[in-house]
PDB file of C-alpha atoms in Angstrom:
ATOM      1  CA  MET H1437       3.817   8.582  16.686  1.00  0.00           C
ATOM      2  CA  ALA H1438       1.043   6.415  16.475  1.00  0.00           C
ATOM      3  CA  SER H1439       0.845   6.249  12.784  1.00  0.00           C
ATOM      4  CA  THR H1440       4.965   5.577  12.948  1.00  0.00           C
ATOM      5  CA  VAL H1441       4.215   2.788  15.291  1.00  0.00           C
ATOM      6  CA  PHE H1442       1.436   1.401  13.572  1.00  0.00           C
ATOM      7  CA  CYS H1443       3.655   1.211  10.397  1.00  0.00           C
ATOM      8  CA  ALA H1444       6.223  -0.434  11.803  1.00  0.00           C
ATOM      9  CA  SER H1445       3.961  -3.451  13.083  1.00  0.00           C
ATOM     10  CA  ALA H1446       2.386  -3.444   9.914  1.00  0.00           C
ATOM     11  CA  LEU H1447       5.187  -3.564   7.953  1.00  0.00           C
ATOM     12  CA  ALA H1448       6.000  -6.564  10.164  1.00  0.00           C
ATOM     13  CA  LEU H1449       2.716  -8.294   8.204  1.00  0.00           C
ATOM     14  CA  SER H1450       4.280  -7.809   4.880  1.00  0.00           C
ATOM     15  CA  ALA H1451       6.199 -11.281   5.355  1.00  0.00           C
ATOM     16  CA  CYS H1452       2.971 -12.900   6.067  1.00  0.00           C
ATOM     17  CA  GLY H1453       2.069 -16.063   3.932  1.00  0.00           C
ATOM     18  CA  GLY H1454       4.310 -18.804   3.319  1.00  0.00           C
ATOM     19  CA  GLY H1455       3.269 -22.455   3.697  1.00  0.00           C
ATOM     20  CA  ASP H1456       1.327 -23.910   1.385  1.00  0.00           C
ATOM     21  CA  ASP H1457       0.214 -21.531  -1.146  1.00  0.00           C
ATOM     22  CA  SER H1458      -1.586 -24.027  -3.567  1.00  0.00           C
ATOM     23  CA  ASN H1459      -4.962 -23.224  -2.004  1.00  0.00           C
ATOM     24  CA  THR H1460      -4.484 -18.924  -1.650  1.00  0.00           C
ATOM     25  CA  GLY H1461      -6.917 -18.502  -4.337  1.00  0.00           C
ATOM     26  CA  ALA H1462     -10.104 -20.640  -2.915  1.00  0.00           C
ATOM     27  CA  SER H1463     -12.187 -19.068  -0.375  1.00  0.00           C
ATOM     28  CA  ALA H1464     -12.773 -20.993   2.313  1.00  0.00           C
ATOM     29  CA  PRO H1465     -16.606 -21.798   3.191  1.00  0.00           C
ATOM     30  CA  ALA H1466     -18.582 -19.594   5.102  1.00  0.00           C
ATOM     31  CA  THR H1467     -19.735 -21.118   8.505  1.00  0.00           C
ATOM     32  CA  SER H1468     -23.036 -19.991  10.669  1.00  0.00           C
ATOM     33  CA  GLY H1469     -21.172 -21.612  13.873  1.00  0.00           C
ATOM     34  CA  ALA H1470     -22.211 -24.421  15.750  1.00  0.00           C
ATOM     35  CA  PRO H1471     -25.856 -26.043  15.340  1.00  0.00           C
ATOM     36  CA  VAL H1472     -28.457 -24.499  17.853  1.00  0.00           C
ATOM     37  CA  ALA H1473     -30.499 -26.698  20.249  1.00  0.00           C
ATOM     38  CA  THR H1474     -33.568 -25.881  19.801  1.00  0.00           C
ATOM     39  CA  THR H1475     -34.841 -27.957  23.273  1.00  0.00           C
ATOM     40  CA  GLY H1476     -32.658 -26.527  25.861  1.00  0.00           C
ATOM     41  CA  ALA H1477     -31.832 -30.177  26.568  1.00  0.00           C
ATOM     42  CA  PRO H1478     -27.958 -30.639  26.792  1.00  0.00           C
ATOM     43  CA  ALA H1479     -26.174 -31.348  23.449  1.00  0.00           C
ATOM     44  CA  THR H1480     -25.890 -35.020  22.566  1.00  0.00           C
ATOM     45  CA  SER H1481     -22.507 -36.750  21.253  1.00  0.00           C
ATOM     46  CA  GLU H1482     -24.269 -36.341  17.660  1.00  0.00           C
ATOM     47  CA  ALA H1483     -25.185 -32.737  18.231  1.00  0.00           C
ATOM     48  CA  ARG H1484     -21.647 -32.342  19.035  1.00  0.00           C
ATOM     49  CA  ALA H1485     -20.262 -34.520  16.376  1.00  0.00           C
ATOM     50  CA  ALA H1486     -22.597 -32.474  13.435  1.00  0.00           C
ATOM     51  CA  ALA H1487     -20.933 -29.045  15.340  1.00  0.00           C
ATOM     52  CA  ALA H1488     -17.203 -30.269  14.580  1.00  0.00           C
ATOM     53  CA  ALA H1489     -18.370 -31.287  11.258  1.00  0.00           C
ATOM     54  CA  ALA H1490     -19.593 -28.122  10.498  1.00  0.00           C
ATOM     55  CA  ALA H1491     -16.654 -26.255  11.790  1.00  0.00           C
ATOM     56  CA  ALA H1492     -13.640 -25.120   9.349  1.00  0.00           C
ATOM     57  CA  SER H1493     -10.835 -27.235   9.431  1.00  0.00           C
ATOM     58  CA  ASP H1494      -7.379 -25.854  10.878  1.00  0.00           C
ATOM     59  CA  LYS H1495      -5.957 -25.516   7.635  1.00  0.00           C
ATOM     60  CA  GLU H1496      -9.155 -23.188   6.260  1.00  0.00           C
ATOM     61  CA  ILE H1497      -8.922 -21.057   9.664  1.00  0.00           C
ATOM     62  CA  CYS H1498      -4.953 -20.523   8.896  1.00  0.00           C
ATOM     63  CA  ASP H1499      -5.782 -19.936   5.491  1.00  0.00           C
ATOM     64  CA  ALA H1500      -8.385 -17.151   6.117  1.00  0.00           C
ATOM     65  CA  ALA H1501      -6.083 -15.664   8.915  1.00  0.00           C
ATOM     66  CA  VAL H1502      -3.245 -15.639   5.648  1.00  0.00           C
ATOM     67  CA  ARG H1503      -5.962 -14.032   3.336  1.00  0.00           C
ATOM     68  CA  ALA H1504      -6.641 -11.465   6.089  1.00  0.00           C
ATOM     69  CA  THR H1505      -2.984 -10.347   6.490  1.00  0.00           C
ATOM     70  CA  THR H1506      -2.320 -10.408   2.729  1.00  0.00           C
ATOM     71  CA  ALA H1507      -5.644  -8.237   1.753  1.00  0.00           C
ATOM     72  CA  PHE H1508      -4.538  -5.821   5.056  1.00  0.00           C
ATOM     73  CA  THR H1509      -1.184  -5.486   4.038  1.00  0.00           C
ATOM     74  CA  LYS H1510      -2.121  -4.777   0.666  1.00  0.00           C
ATOM     75  CA  LYS H1511      -4.084  -2.403   1.619  1.00  0.00           C
ATOM     76  CA  LEU H1512      -1.544  -0.728   3.549  1.00  0.00           C
ATOM     77  CA  THR H1513       0.929  -0.930   0.713  1.00  0.00           C
ATOM     78  CA  GLU H1514      -1.241   0.788  -1.704  1.00  0.00           C
ATOM     79  CA  THR H1515      -2.109   3.702   0.787  1.00  0.00           C
ATOM     80  CA  LEU H1516       1.356   4.384   1.615  1.00  0.00           C
ATOM     81  CA  GLN H1517       2.682   4.041  -2.370  1.00  0.00           C
ATOM     82  CA  ALA H1518      -0.346   6.639  -2.663  1.00  0.00           C
ATOM     83  CA  GLY H1519       1.434   9.257  -0.501  1.00  0.00           C
ATOM     84  CA  LYS H1520      -1.418   8.882   1.697  1.00  0.00           C
ATOM     85  CA  GLU H1521      -1.471   8.237   5.626  1.00  0.00           C
ATOM     86  CA  PHE H1522      -3.194   5.206   6.506  1.00  0.00           C
ATOM     87  CA  SER H1523      -5.714   6.833   9.161  1.00  0.00           C
ATOM     88  CA  ASN H1524      -7.555   5.595  12.384  1.00  0.00           C
ATOM     89  CA  ALA H1525     -10.527   4.912   9.828  1.00  0.00           C
ATOM     90  CA  ASP H1526      -8.622   2.705   7.600  1.00  0.00           C
ATOM     91  CA  VAL H1527      -6.912   0.671  10.642  1.00  0.00           C
ATOM     92  CA  GLN H1528     -10.804   0.344  12.266  1.00  0.00           C
ATOM     93  CA  ALA H1529     -11.891  -1.173   8.974  1.00  0.00           C
ATOM     94  CA  ALA H1530      -9.028  -3.596   8.364  1.00  0.00           C
ATOM     95  CA  TRP H1531      -9.472  -4.894  11.699  1.00  0.00           C
ATOM     96  CA  THR H1532     -12.879  -5.067  10.790  1.00  0.00           C
ATOM     97  CA  ALA H1533     -12.367  -7.245   8.071  1.00  0.00           C
ATOM     98  CA  MET H1534      -9.786  -9.541   9.442  1.00  0.00           C
ATOM     99  CA  ALA H1535     -12.544 -10.153  12.311  1.00  0.00           C
ATOM    100  CA  THR H1536     -14.966 -11.024   9.414  1.00  0.00           C
ATOM    101  CA  GLU H1537     -12.406 -13.414   7.562  1.00  0.00           C
ATOM    102  CA  LEU H1538     -11.569 -15.112  10.836  1.00  0.00           C
ATOM    103  CA  ALA H1539     -15.380 -15.725  11.522  1.00  0.00           C
ATOM    104  CA  VAL H1540     -14.676 -19.034   9.796  1.00  0.00           C
ATOM    105  CA  ALA H1541     -13.239 -20.619  13.217  1.00  0.00           C
ATOM    106  CA  GLU H1542     -16.511 -19.785  14.870  1.00  0.00           C
ATOM    107  CA  GLY H1543     -17.919 -23.292  16.512  1.00  0.00           C
ATOM    108  CA  GLY H1544     -14.385 -24.783  16.395  1.00  0.00           C
ATOM    109  CA  ASP H1545     -12.693 -26.097  19.310  1.00  0.00           C
ATOM    110  CA  SER H1546      -9.351 -26.888  18.063  1.00  0.00           C
ATOM    111  CA  ALA H1547      -6.363 -24.758  19.359  1.00  0.00           C
ATOM    112  CA  VAL H1548      -6.552 -23.331  16.004  1.00  0.00           C
ATOM    113  CA  ALA H1549     -10.145 -22.204  16.059  1.00  0.00           C
ATOM    114  CA  LYS H1550      -9.493 -21.253  19.835  1.00  0.00           C
ATOM    115  CA  ALA H1551      -6.719 -18.686  18.983  1.00  0.00           C
ATOM    116  CA  ALA H1552      -8.644 -17.453  16.120  1.00  0.00           C
ATOM    117  CA  GLN H1553     -11.497 -16.927  17.919  1.00  0.00           C
ATOM    118  CA  THR H1554      -9.554 -15.051  20.770  1.00  0.00           C
ATOM    119  CA  LEU H1555      -8.073 -12.916  18.176  1.00  0.00           C
ATOM    120  CA  THR H1556     -11.252 -12.009  16.367  1.00  0.00           C
ATOM    121  CA  ALA H1557     -12.437 -10.759  19.747  1.00  0.00           C
ATOM    122  CA  GLU H1558      -9.220  -8.862  20.348  1.00  0.00           C
ATOM    123  CA  LEU H1559      -9.272  -7.264  16.514  1.00  0.00           C
ATOM    124  CA  LYS H1560     -13.099  -6.267  17.490  1.00  0.00           C
ATOM    125  CA  THR H1561     -12.002  -4.388  20.540  1.00  0.00           C
ATOM    126  CA  ALA H1562      -9.138  -2.597  18.841  1.00  0.00           C
ATOM    127  CA  ALA H1563     -11.635  -1.978  15.794  1.00  0.00           C
ATOM    128  CA  ALA H1564     -13.946   0.099  18.538  1.00  0.00           C
ATOM    129  CA  ALA H1565     -10.713   1.893  19.830  1.00  0.00           C
ATOM    130  CA  PRO H1566     -10.758   5.600  19.385  1.00  0.00           C
ATOM    131  CA  ASP H1567      -7.030   4.772  18.494  1.00  0.00           C
ATOM    132  CA  PRO H1568      -6.910   1.332  17.193  1.00  0.00           C
ATOM    133  CA  THR H1569      -2.881   1.622  16.736  1.00  0.00           C
ATOM    134  CA  VAL H1570      -2.996   1.845  20.291  1.00  0.00           C
ATOM    135  CA  ALA H1571      -5.205  -0.846  21.286  1.00  0.00           C
ATOM    136  CA  GLU H1572      -3.100  -2.778  18.613  1.00  0.00           C
ATOM    137  CA  GLU H1573      -0.306  -2.601  20.996  1.00  0.00           C
ATOM    138  CA  SER H1574      -2.102  -3.929  24.069  1.00  0.00           C
ATOM    139  CA  PRO H1575      -0.561  -7.370  25.603  1.00  0.00           C
ATOM    140  CA  ALA H1576      -3.823  -9.572  25.010  1.00  0.00           C
ATOM    141  CA  TYR H1577      -3.940  -8.247  21.645  1.00  0.00           C
ATOM    142  CA  GLN H1578      -0.308  -9.274  20.923  1.00  0.00           C
ATOM    143  CA  LYS H1579      -0.593 -12.588  22.749  1.00  0.00           C
ATOM    144  CA  ALA H1580      -3.599 -13.119  20.531  1.00  0.00           C
ATOM    145  CA  GLY H1581      -1.576 -12.805  17.499  1.00  0.00           C
ATOM    146  CA  ALA H1582       1.153 -14.821  18.312  1.00  0.00           C
ATOM    147  CA  ASP H1583      -1.096 -17.741  19.415  1.00  0.00           C
ATOM    148  CA  LEU H1584      -2.671 -17.958  16.281  1.00  0.00           C
ATOM    149  CA  ASP H1585       0.704 -17.727  14.521  1.00  0.00           C
ATOM    150  CA  ALA H1586       2.010 -20.534  16.841  1.00  0.00           C
ATOM    151  CA  ALA H1587      -1.206 -23.021  16.353  1.00  0.00           C
ATOM    152  CA  CYS H1588      -1.219 -22.396  12.477  1.00  0.00           C
ATOM    153  CA  LYS H1589       2.648 -23.082  12.241  1.00  0.00           C
ATOM    154  CA  ALA H1590       1.732 -26.456  14.048  1.00  0.00           C
ATOM    155  CA  VAL H1591      -0.420 -27.227  11.187  1.00  0.00           C
ATOM    156  CA  GLY H1592       2.116 -26.140   8.523  1.00  0.00           C
ATOM    157  CA  VAL H1593       0.477 -22.859   7.934  1.00  0.00           C
ATOM    158  CA  ASP H1594       2.684 -19.385   8.247  1.00  0.00           C
ATOM    159  CA  ILE H1595       0.726 -16.455   9.018  1.00  0.00           C
ATOM    160  CA  ASN H1596       3.420 -14.115  10.611  1.00  0.00           C
ATOM    161  CA  PHE H1597       0.816 -12.380  12.243  1.00  0.00           C
ATOM    162  CA  SER H1598       2.950 -11.653  15.785  1.00  0.00           C
TER     163      SER H1598
END
């Protein structure tokens, strides 16, 4: 039953992508997050500006989400076409890979970055669950996906995650 639910929800991802495909081959630069203040003093406006400059742009974050959903859909399709089941381990690996791809949002404070950070946390929670297909059905997971979808649509990228 769980694999049926998972497959049904995963097939919804097969329509992922869209928007501007001109940059789909390029990978977004990895970021290490915001600079860390070593003195413990409150961040200055210059430090906040540097952190914002280091954060990925909304389009880069949304492009990372497109890459993540595309890679997931490809893996799911290949597995099912080979006549195999997509196991819990496969789902856990897929959610972990998606969370890793969305790490580009770390340090950002835009609506897109915050939505990606929330979805990343939900992906990690689902990946750690004994049955990740059940975890993905949680309201928090569903809302996080829908929020990232909406935030990316607002900047012109359709990820169709939810």
